[in-house]
Amino acid sequence: MKTPSENHDLSRWLDSEMDETERASFEEHLKHDPALAKEAQEMRALSATLRSHLPAEMKMPHADFFNSQIQVRISQMEADEARSSQTASPSWTTLLRWLRQPWFAAAGAMALAVLSFVLFRPASVAPTQSTILSSYTPNTHVRAHTFHDAAADATVLMLDGLDAVPEEKKISGISVQSSEMEPEFASTTLYDAAGVRLLMISRDVAGTPMIWTKAPRG
Amino acid sequence: MPASAATDLGEVSDIDLVKRSQAGDTRAFDVLVTRYRGRIYAMTYHLIQNETEAWDLAQEAFIKAWRALPSFKLDAGFYTWLYRIAHNVSYDWLRKKKIQGDGEFDDEHTAHRAAAGAETAPKGDPSPDVAMRNAEVGQRIQTAIAKLSPEHRQVIVLREVEGLAYEEIAAMIPCSLGTVMSRLFYARKKLQEQLKDVYENTL
């Protein structure tokens, strides 16, 4: 084991923390200490290897989603502050936040489709003008479209490019008629025409997302 | 790095973007996010060695920065200030992990989708052999760093990735210069033991 002084000198030399006089003196010392010179050479090689494989800048996965999520969270913080003096009221921002979570998209097409169905039909928007407020899937080949049938009073969400949905997760026939949001619990519940709960999304005390769905029909 | 979003703001200086952000302009802040997300993510990823956690922590850093913007002094460098926030967020996470995990640091290690070396700016297309070798070395390095303690991992990232001077590292942690040198030395010794066969080809 080298002395602390030598350790520090070696590190300082390696990291260009010595002035010219110190550096010249240390390099002179290296010429007469083969063991230290070998150590210095190895440390320098290690440092070079690390630097060449540890980039200071990396490609951010899902970069656009990263930005949009930050914007959503900022909007939500501001909305929460504005709402703090008011009675809690339903807001789409919480639902949007859920929808934009990567885990949520990964949870499956069913949840994404159901929530989108509601989102695309806000009361203030005319039926034929359904708009996609937000969509996200890890697979960038997936494209979302909506179709509204005024006669049927229904909006259909189409996800092109999605993998086949397993048989046990068939989503046809689900009709969301209403939703309730509880901002205090960050939860959203979707109901069918009979008032039966179809889907509930929330977090547990640790902040872990949870999704409850209606039990499949036998 | 030019911003891909909001191109009309892409060439605006940091300080002007910060001023706009302080006035509540989230679009200006979005440009700052785009400008620095790659560097902040690289730091959190090298420290945490877990893609998902690093992504979340990078986002947490930007959110904290947004909330702290009113206290940001315009004569300071925005990136340095942002980097410090991201560093503190990540290091706090690491320390909590250490407390919860009895010091085991290599159990949660998840490799980035591509090898670390492949994530840098394009340098031309390497041959398949070279690319594979780079990927292997990158993986070995990630594994070795994942086994370091938070303190040792921290100084290696600050020095070898960010290229900070000792005084800057000491101010960032914060600790004495002697502690910086000591931690760097022992961190390198541990990496040396694990990576000897990797770097000895370059000797």
Short mmCIF file of C-alpha atoms in Angstrom, two decimals:
data_model
loop_
_atom_site.label_atom_id
_atom_site.label_comp_id
_atom_site.label_asym_id
_atom_site.label_seq_id
_atom_site.Cartn_x
_atom_site.Cartn_y
_atom_site.Cartn_z
CA MET A 1 0.00 0.00 0.00
CA LYS A 2 1.33 3.38 -0.95
CA THR A 3 1.44 6.23 1.47
CA PRO A 4 -1.43 8.73 1.41
CA SER A 5 0.94 11.38 0.12
CA GLU A 6 1.90 9.28 -2.88
CA ASN A 7 -1.72 8.39 -3.50
CA HIS A 8 -2.69 12.03 -3.64
CA ASP A 9 0.25 12.96 -5.81
CA LEU A 10 -0.60 10.23 -8.27
CA SER A 11 -4.23 11.33 -8.42
CA ARG A 12 -3.29 14.98 -8.78
CA TRP A 13 -0.81 14.17 -11.54
CA LEU A 14 -3.33 12.02 -13.32
CA ASP A 15 -6.04 14.67 -13.13
CA SER A 16 -3.82 17.61 -14.14
CA GLU A 17 -4.19 19.17 -10.71
CA MET A 18 -0.44 19.92 -10.39
CA ASP A 19 1.27 23.11 -11.42
CA GLU A 20 4.20 22.89 -13.81
CA THR A 21 6.84 22.66 -11.09
CA GLU A 22 5.03 19.89 -9.23
CA ARG A 23 4.35 18.00 -12.43
CA ALA A 24 7.99 18.11 -13.53
CA SER A 25 9.11 16.99 -10.10
CA PHE A 26 6.61 14.12 -10.00
CA GLU A 27 7.51 12.92 -13.49
CA GLU A 28 11.16 12.96 -12.54
CA HIS A 29 10.22 10.85 -9.53
CA LEU A 30 8.37 8.42 -11.80
CA LYS A 31 11.54 7.78 -13.77
CA HIS A 32 13.21 6.40 -10.65
CA ASP A 33 10.27 4.44 -9.30
CA PRO A 34 9.26 1.71 -11.78
CA ALA A 35 6.48 0.42 -9.55
CA LEU A 36 4.90 3.84 -9.25
CA ALA A 37 5.40 4.45 -12.98
CA LYS A 38 3.58 1.21 -13.74
CA GLU A 39 0.79 2.18 -11.38
CA ALA A 40 0.54 5.60 -13.01
CA GLN A 41 0.40 4.04 -16.45
CA GLU A 42 -2.38 1.66 -15.42
CA MET A 43 -4.39 4.42 -13.75
CA ARG A 44 -4.08 6.56 -16.83
CA ALA A 45 -5.22 3.69 -19.07
CA LEU A 46 -8.16 3.02 -16.77
CA SER A 47 -9.12 6.68 -16.80
CA ALA A 48 -8.96 6.83 -20.59
CA THR A 49 -11.08 3.68 -20.89
CA LEU A 50 -13.69 5.06 -18.52
CA ARG A 51 -13.89 8.38 -20.33
CA SER A 52 -14.29 6.77 -23.71
CA HIS A 53 -17.19 4.63 -22.51
CA LEU A 54 -18.98 7.00 -20.14
CA PRO A 55 -20.46 9.70 -22.35
CA ALA A 56 -21.25 13.05 -20.77
CA GLU A 57 -24.37 13.20 -22.91
CA MET A 58 -26.73 10.34 -23.70
CA LYS A 59 -29.77 9.98 -25.85
CA MET A 60 -32.79 10.39 -23.61
CA PRO A 61 -35.25 7.50 -24.08
CA HIS A 62 -38.70 8.75 -25.09
CA ALA A 63 -37.33 12.29 -25.20
CA ASP A 64 -40.49 14.01 -26.41
CA PHE A 65 -42.50 12.21 -23.78
CA PHE A 66 -39.95 13.32 -21.18
CA ASN A 67 -40.56 16.95 -22.11
CA SER A 68 -44.32 16.67 -22.31
CA GLN A 69 -44.46 14.93 -18.95
CA ILE A 70 -42.56 17.81 -17.36
CA GLN A 71 -44.96 20.28 -18.92
CA VAL A 72 -47.91 18.29 -17.63
CA ARG A 73 -46.47 18.16 -14.14
CA ILE A 74 -45.79 21.88 -14.15
CA SER A 75 -49.35 22.52 -15.32
CA GLN A 76 -50.64 20.24 -12.64
CA MET A 77 -48.59 21.95 -9.93
CA GLU A 78 -49.95 25.29 -10.99
CA ALA A 79 -53.48 23.91 -11.17
CA ASP A 80 -53.10 22.39 -7.71
CA GLU A 81 -51.91 25.70 -6.31
CA ALA A 82 -54.79 27.54 -7.96
CA ARG A 83 -57.23 24.95 -6.67
CA SER A 84 -55.88 24.87 -3.14
CA SER A 85 -58.32 27.50 -1.98
CA GLN A 86 -61.23 26.00 -3.85
CA THR A 87 -63.32 22.88 -3.44
CA ALA A 88 -61.81 19.98 -5.24
CA SER A 89 -63.36 19.68 -8.68
CA PRO A 90 -62.87 17.21 -11.50
CA SER A 91 -59.95 18.05 -13.76
CA TRP A 92 -58.62 16.40 -16.87
CA THR A 93 -55.05 17.18 -15.89
CA THR A 94 -54.93 14.30 -13.44
CA LEU A 95 -56.28 11.93 -16.02
CA LEU A 96 -53.84 13.24 -18.59
CA ARG A 97 -51.03 12.65 -16.17
CA TRP A 98 -52.09 9.07 -15.73
CA LEU A 99 -52.46 8.60 -19.43
CA ARG A 100 -48.97 9.90 -20.06
CA GLN A 101 -47.25 7.58 -17.62
CA PRO A 102 -45.06 5.06 -19.47
CA TRP A 103 -46.26 2.26 -17.21
CA PHE A 104 -49.80 3.11 -18.13
CA ALA A 105 -49.24 2.58 -21.82
CA ALA A 106 -47.45 -0.62 -20.99
CA ALA A 107 -50.45 -1.75 -18.96
CA GLY A 108 -52.17 -2.60 -22.18
CA ALA A 109 -54.34 -1.38 -24.98
CA MET A 110 -57.51 -1.84 -22.99
CA ALA A 111 -56.79 0.86 -20.43
CA LEU A 112 -55.44 3.21 -23.04
CA ALA A 113 -58.42 2.74 -25.29
CA VAL A 114 -60.97 3.14 -22.53
CA LEU A 115 -59.51 6.31 -21.17
CA SER A 116 -58.97 7.77 -24.57
CA PHE A 117 -62.62 7.10 -25.36
CA VAL A 118 -63.60 9.45 -22.60
CA LEU A 119 -60.97 12.01 -23.36
CA PHE A 120 -61.97 12.32 -26.93
CA ARG A 121 -65.50 13.20 -26.05
CA PRO A 122 -65.39 16.18 -23.73
CA ALA A 123 -68.83 17.71 -23.38
CA SER A 124 -67.77 20.98 -24.92
CA VAL A 125 -66.58 19.38 -28.15
CA ALA A 126 -69.01 18.66 -30.95
CA PRO A 127 -69.32 14.93 -31.67
CA THR A 128 -67.73 15.09 -35.09
CA GLN A 129 -64.80 17.10 -33.79
CA SER A 130 -63.31 14.55 -31.43
CA THR A 131 -59.71 15.43 -30.81
CA ILE A 132 -56.84 13.38 -29.50
CA LEU A 133 -55.58 15.33 -26.54
CA SER A 134 -52.77 12.99 -25.73
CA SER A 135 -51.56 9.56 -26.67
CA TYR A 136 -48.45 7.62 -25.93
CA THR A 137 -47.23 4.14 -26.63
CA PRO A 138 -43.70 2.80 -26.30
CA ASN A 139 -44.03 1.51 -29.85
CA THR A 140 -43.74 4.59 -32.05
CA HIS A 141 -45.36 2.74 -34.96
CA VAL A 142 -48.72 2.80 -33.22
CA ARG A 143 -51.05 5.50 -34.55
CA ALA A 144 -54.27 6.61 -32.86
CA HIS A 145 -57.37 7.72 -34.75
CA THR A 146 -60.92 8.38 -33.64
CA PHE A 147 -64.23 7.96 -35.39
CA HIS A 148 -67.45 9.35 -34.05
CA ASP A 149 -70.83 8.02 -35.10
CA ALA A 150 -73.48 10.57 -34.22
CA ALA A 151 -76.33 8.13 -34.86
CA ALA A 152 -74.89 5.62 -32.45
CA ASP A 153 -73.72 8.35 -30.10
CA ALA A 154 -70.41 6.52 -29.82
CA THR A 155 -66.77 7.28 -30.41
CA VAL A 156 -64.41 4.56 -31.53
CA LEU A 157 -60.69 4.71 -30.87
CA MET A 158 -58.51 2.90 -33.38
CA LEU A 159 -54.92 2.01 -32.59
CA ASP A 160 -53.16 1.02 -35.79
CA GLY A 161 -49.98 -0.98 -35.48
CA LEU A 162 -50.71 -2.45 -32.06
CA ASP A 163 -49.86 -6.08 -31.41
CA ALA A 164 -52.77 -8.45 -31.31
CA VAL A 165 -54.72 -8.16 -28.08
CA PRO A 166 -54.85 -11.47 -26.17
CA GLU A 167 -58.22 -13.17 -26.15
CA GLU A 168 -58.71 -12.61 -22.43
CA LYS A 169 -58.26 -8.88 -22.90
CA LYS A 170 -60.82 -8.28 -25.59
CA ILE A 171 -62.16 -4.79 -25.22
CA SER A 172 -65.11 -4.79 -27.59
CA GLY A 173 -68.42 -3.89 -26.04
CA ILE A 174 -67.08 -1.59 -23.35
CA SER A 175 -69.11 1.56 -23.22
CA VAL A 176 -67.98 4.29 -20.88
CA GLN A 177 -70.83 6.55 -19.93
CA SER A 178 -69.41 8.57 -17.06
CA SER A 179 -66.34 9.11 -14.97
CA GLU A 180 -65.49 10.39 -11.54
CA MET A 181 -62.21 11.86 -10.44
CA GLU A 182 -60.95 12.34 -6.93
CA PRO A 183 -57.94 14.66 -7.08
CA GLU A 184 -57.11 14.10 -3.40
CA PHE A 185 -56.52 10.43 -4.08
CA ALA A 186 -55.34 10.91 -7.65
CA SER A 187 -57.89 8.35 -8.71
CA THR A 188 -60.17 8.08 -11.69
CA THR A 189 -63.16 5.74 -11.99
CA LEU A 190 -65.02 4.96 -15.22
CA TYR A 191 -68.62 3.65 -15.21
CA ASP A 192 -70.86 2.02 -17.79
CA ALA A 193 -74.49 2.93 -18.48
CA ALA A 194 -75.74 0.88 -15.53
CA GLY A 195 -73.36 2.64 -13.18
CA VAL A 196 -71.13 -0.40 -12.89
CA ARG A 197 -67.49 0.38 -12.35
CA LEU A 198 -65.42 -0.54 -15.41
CA LEU A 199 -62.00 0.74 -14.49
CA MET A 200 -60.38 2.48 -11.57
CA ILE A 201 -56.89 3.93 -11.58
CA SER A 202 -55.08 5.09 -8.49
CA ARG A 203 -51.84 4.92 -6.54
CA ASP A 204 -51.07 3.08 -3.34
CA VAL A 205 -49.41 4.78 -0.37
CA ALA A 206 -45.98 4.18 -1.90
CA GLY A 207 -47.01 5.93 -5.10
CA THR A 208 -47.17 2.71 -7.07
CA PRO A 209 -49.77 2.84 -9.83
CA MET A 210 -52.70 0.44 -9.52
CA ILE A 211 -55.43 -0.41 -11.99
CA TRP A 212 -58.64 -2.24 -11.18
CA THR A 213 -60.79 -3.50 -13.99
CA LYS A 214 -64.23 -5.02 -14.04
CA ALA A 215 -64.12 -8.78 -13.75
CA PRO A 216 -64.45 -10.42 -17.17
CA ARG A 217 -67.85 -11.83 -17.94
CA GLY A 218 -68.13 -15.56 -17.69
CA MET B 1 -27.06 21.49 -28.58
CA PRO B 2 -29.85 23.09 -30.55
CA ALA B 3 -33.37 22.46 -29.35
CA SER B 4 -35.48 20.30 -31.57
CA ALA B 5 -38.68 21.69 -30.12
CA ALA B 6 -39.63 25.34 -30.25
CA THR B 7 -36.99 26.08 -32.86
CA ASP B 8 -37.63 29.80 -32.63
CA LEU B 9 -36.26 29.65 -29.08
CA GLY B 10 -33.53 27.17 -29.86
CA GLU B 11 -30.83 29.77 -30.31
CA VAL B 12 -31.83 31.90 -27.33
CA SER B 13 -29.23 32.05 -24.57
CA ASP B 14 -29.70 30.20 -21.30
CA ILE B 15 -30.00 33.39 -19.36
CA ASP B 16 -32.81 34.73 -21.54
CA LEU B 17 -34.63 31.43 -21.37
CA VAL B 18 -34.26 31.42 -17.60
CA LYS B 19 -35.66 34.95 -17.38
CA ARG B 20 -38.66 33.93 -19.45
CA SER B 21 -39.10 30.79 -17.38
CA GLN B 22 -38.99 32.80 -14.19
CA ALA B 23 -41.81 34.88 -15.63
CA GLY B 24 -43.81 31.67 -16.05
CA ASP B 25 -43.05 30.87 -19.68
CA THR B 26 -43.17 27.06 -19.73
CA ARG B 27 -42.26 27.00 -23.42
CA ALA B 28 -38.93 28.65 -22.64
CA PHE B 29 -38.35 26.11 -19.90
CA ASP B 30 -39.14 23.34 -22.37
CA VAL B 31 -36.25 24.56 -24.51
CA LEU B 32 -33.94 24.38 -21.52
CA VAL B 33 -35.15 20.84 -20.85
CA THR B 34 -34.42 19.87 -24.44
CA ARG B 35 -31.03 21.52 -24.33
CA TYR B 36 -29.81 19.75 -21.19
CA ARG B 37 -31.85 16.57 -20.85
CA GLY B 38 -29.15 14.45 -22.50
CA ARG B 39 -26.41 15.64 -20.15
CA ILE B 40 -28.57 15.44 -17.05
CA TYR B 41 -29.78 11.97 -18.01
CA ALA B 42 -26.19 10.81 -18.62
CA MET B 43 -25.23 11.91 -15.14
CA THR B 44 -28.22 10.33 -13.41
CA TYR B 45 -27.78 7.15 -15.43
CA HIS B 46 -24.07 6.82 -14.62
CA LEU B 47 -24.81 7.38 -10.95
CA ILE B 48 -27.90 5.19 -10.68
CA GLN B 49 -27.13 2.54 -13.32
CA ASN B 50 -30.81 1.97 -13.91
CA GLU B 51 -32.52 3.36 -16.99
CA THR B 52 -35.99 3.80 -15.53
CA GLU B 53 -34.85 5.32 -12.26
CA ALA B 54 -32.40 7.60 -14.06
CA TRP B 55 -35.20 8.80 -16.36
CA ASP B 56 -37.45 9.53 -13.40
CA LEU B 57 -34.70 11.26 -11.43
CA ALA B 58 -33.74 13.42 -14.39
CA GLN B 59 -37.36 14.48 -14.63
CA GLU B 60 -37.49 15.13 -10.90
CA ALA B 61 -34.43 17.34 -11.24
CA PHE B 62 -36.08 19.48 -13.92
CA ILE B 63 -39.26 19.76 -11.86
CA LYS B 64 -37.26 20.82 -8.82
CA ALA B 65 -35.39 23.30 -10.96
CA TRP B 66 -38.65 24.79 -12.19
CA ARG B 67 -39.88 25.20 -8.63
CA ALA B 68 -36.57 26.70 -7.52
CA LEU B 69 -36.25 29.08 -10.47
CA PRO B 70 -37.44 32.10 -8.46
CA SER B 71 -34.36 31.71 -6.25
CA PHE B 72 -31.94 31.24 -9.15
CA LYS B 73 -29.45 34.08 -9.40
CA LEU B 74 -28.96 35.18 -12.96
CA ASP B 75 -25.22 35.69 -12.53
CA ALA B 76 -24.74 31.95 -12.00
CA GLY B 77 -24.46 29.36 -14.77
CA PHE B 78 -27.81 27.67 -15.33
CA TYR B 79 -26.34 24.28 -16.25
CA THR B 80 -24.06 24.23 -13.21
CA TRP B 81 -27.04 25.07 -11.03
CA LEU B 82 -29.23 22.46 -12.74
CA TYR B 83 -26.47 19.88 -12.56
CA ARG B 84 -26.15 20.42 -8.82
CA ILE B 85 -29.88 19.87 -8.36
CA ALA B 86 -29.79 16.68 -10.45
CA HIS B 87 -26.71 15.48 -8.61
CA ASN B 88 -28.34 16.02 -5.22
CA VAL B 89 -31.55 14.30 -6.29
CA SER B 90 -29.62 11.30 -7.58
CA TYR B 91 -27.22 11.08 -4.67
CA ASP B 92 -30.07 11.28 -2.15
CA TRP B 93 -31.72 8.40 -4.00
CA LEU B 94 -28.49 6.40 -3.86
CA ARG B 95 -28.06 6.96 -0.15
CA LYS B 96 -31.63 5.88 0.55
CA LYS B 97 -30.99 2.84 -1.58
CA LYS B 98 -27.92 2.06 0.46
CA ILE B 99 -29.86 2.29 3.72
CA GLN B 100 -32.64 0.08 2.39
CA GLY B 101 -30.41 -2.36 0.58
CA ASP B 102 -27.66 -2.96 3.14
CA GLY B 103 -25.06 -1.62 0.80
CA GLU B 104 -25.74 -3.95 -2.09
CA PHE B 105 -25.46 -1.93 -5.24
CA ASP B 106 -25.24 -4.34 -8.07
CA ASP B 107 -28.61 -6.03 -7.66
CA GLU B 108 -30.65 -3.35 -9.38
CA HIS B 109 -28.27 -2.77 -12.19
CA THR B 110 -30.11 -2.68 -15.49
CA ALA B 111 -28.19 -2.08 -18.65
CA HIS B 112 -29.10 0.67 -21.01
CA ARG B 113 -30.66 -0.61 -24.20
CA ALA B 114 -27.43 0.10 -26.00
CA ALA B 115 -23.96 -0.05 -24.58
CA ALA B 116 -22.77 3.11 -22.94
CA GLY B 117 -20.24 3.73 -25.64
CA ALA B 118 -22.88 3.52 -28.32
CA GLU B 119 -24.86 6.39 -26.82
CA THR B 120 -22.36 9.10 -27.54
CA ALA B 121 -22.59 11.44 -30.49
CA PRO B 122 -22.27 9.67 -33.82
CA LYS B 123 -18.68 8.96 -34.76
CA GLY B 124 -19.38 7.14 -37.97
CA ASP B 125 -20.53 3.57 -38.20
CA PRO B 126 -18.12 1.23 -36.46
CA SER B 127 -17.62 -2.24 -37.86
CA PRO B 128 -19.72 -4.96 -36.23
CA ASP B 129 -16.67 -6.32 -34.42
CA VAL B 130 -15.76 -2.93 -33.02
CA ALA B 131 -19.35 -2.21 -32.07
CA MET B 132 -19.61 -5.53 -30.27
CA ARG B 133 -16.34 -4.94 -28.47
CA ASN B 134 -17.51 -1.47 -27.44
CA ALA B 135 -20.75 -2.92 -26.17
CA GLU B 136 -18.91 -5.54 -24.12
CA VAL B 137 -16.53 -3.01 -22.62
CA GLY B 138 -19.41 -0.65 -21.90
CA GLN B 139 -21.26 -3.42 -20.12
CA ARG B 140 -18.19 -4.36 -18.07
CA ILE B 141 -17.69 -0.76 -17.02
CA GLN B 142 -21.32 -0.34 -16.05
CA THR B 143 -21.20 -3.50 -13.97
CA ALA B 144 -17.99 -2.37 -12.25
CA ILE B 145 -19.40 1.07 -11.45
CA ALA B 146 -22.60 -0.47 -10.14
CA LYS B 147 -20.52 -2.25 -7.50
CA LEU B 148 -18.99 0.95 -6.17
CA SER B 149 -20.36 2.66 -3.08
CA PRO B 150 -22.37 5.86 -3.66
CA GLU B 151 -19.41 7.96 -2.51
CA HIS B 152 -16.97 6.31 -4.90
CA ARG B 153 -19.43 6.25 -7.76
CA GLN B 154 -20.08 9.92 -7.22
CA VAL B 155 -16.46 11.06 -7.52
CA ILE B 156 -15.83 8.86 -10.56
CA VAL B 157 -18.80 10.37 -12.40
CA LEU B 158 -17.94 13.92 -11.41
CA ARG B 159 -14.31 13.50 -12.44
CA GLU B 160 -14.27 11.09 -15.37
CA VAL B 161 -17.59 11.97 -16.97
CA GLU B 162 -18.01 15.65 -16.17
CA GLY B 163 -14.31 16.44 -15.93
CA LEU B 164 -14.77 18.61 -12.85
CA ALA B 165 -11.70 19.93 -11.05
CA TYR B 166 -11.08 18.80 -7.48
CA GLU B 167 -12.30 22.08 -6.04
CA GLU B 168 -15.51 21.84 -8.04
CA ILE B 169 -16.05 18.25 -6.88
CA ALA B 170 -15.39 19.25 -3.27
CA ALA B 171 -17.94 22.07 -3.57
CA MET B 172 -20.50 19.81 -5.23
CA ILE B 173 -20.43 16.99 -2.66
CA PRO B 174 -19.46 18.95 -0.38
CA CYS B 175 -16.27 17.66 1.27
CA SER B 176 -12.58 18.49 1.61
CA LEU B 177 -10.04 18.28 -1.19
CA GLY B 178 -8.30 15.50 0.68
CA THR B 179 -11.52 13.48 0.76
CA VAL B 180 -11.97 13.99 -2.97
CA MET B 181 -8.48 12.68 -3.68
CA SER B 182 -8.82 9.79 -1.28
CA ARG B 183 -12.19 8.69 -2.69
CA LEU B 184 -10.95 9.03 -6.24
CA PHE B 185 -7.90 6.94 -5.49
CA TYR B 186 -9.79 4.11 -3.87
CA ALA B 187 -12.60 4.20 -6.39
CA ARG B 188 -10.05 3.83 -9.16
CA LYS B 189 -8.30 1.02 -7.33
CA LYS B 190 -11.58 -0.89 -7.15
CA LEU B 191 -12.29 -0.30 -10.81
CA GLN B 192 -8.73 -1.26 -11.61
CA GLU B 193 -9.23 -4.66 -9.98
CA GLN B 194 -12.36 -5.36 -11.99
CA LEU B 195 -11.35 -3.88 -15.31
CA LYS B 196 -7.70 -4.78 -15.56
CA ASP B 197 -8.20 -7.08 -18.53
CA VAL B 198 -10.28 -4.40 -20.24
CA TYR B 199 -7.81 -1.56 -20.21
CA GLU B 200 -4.55 -3.48 -20.28
CA ASN B 201 -4.90 -3.86 -24.04
CA THR B 202 -4.40 -0.13 -24.30
CA LEU B 203 -1.12 -0.17 -22.38
#
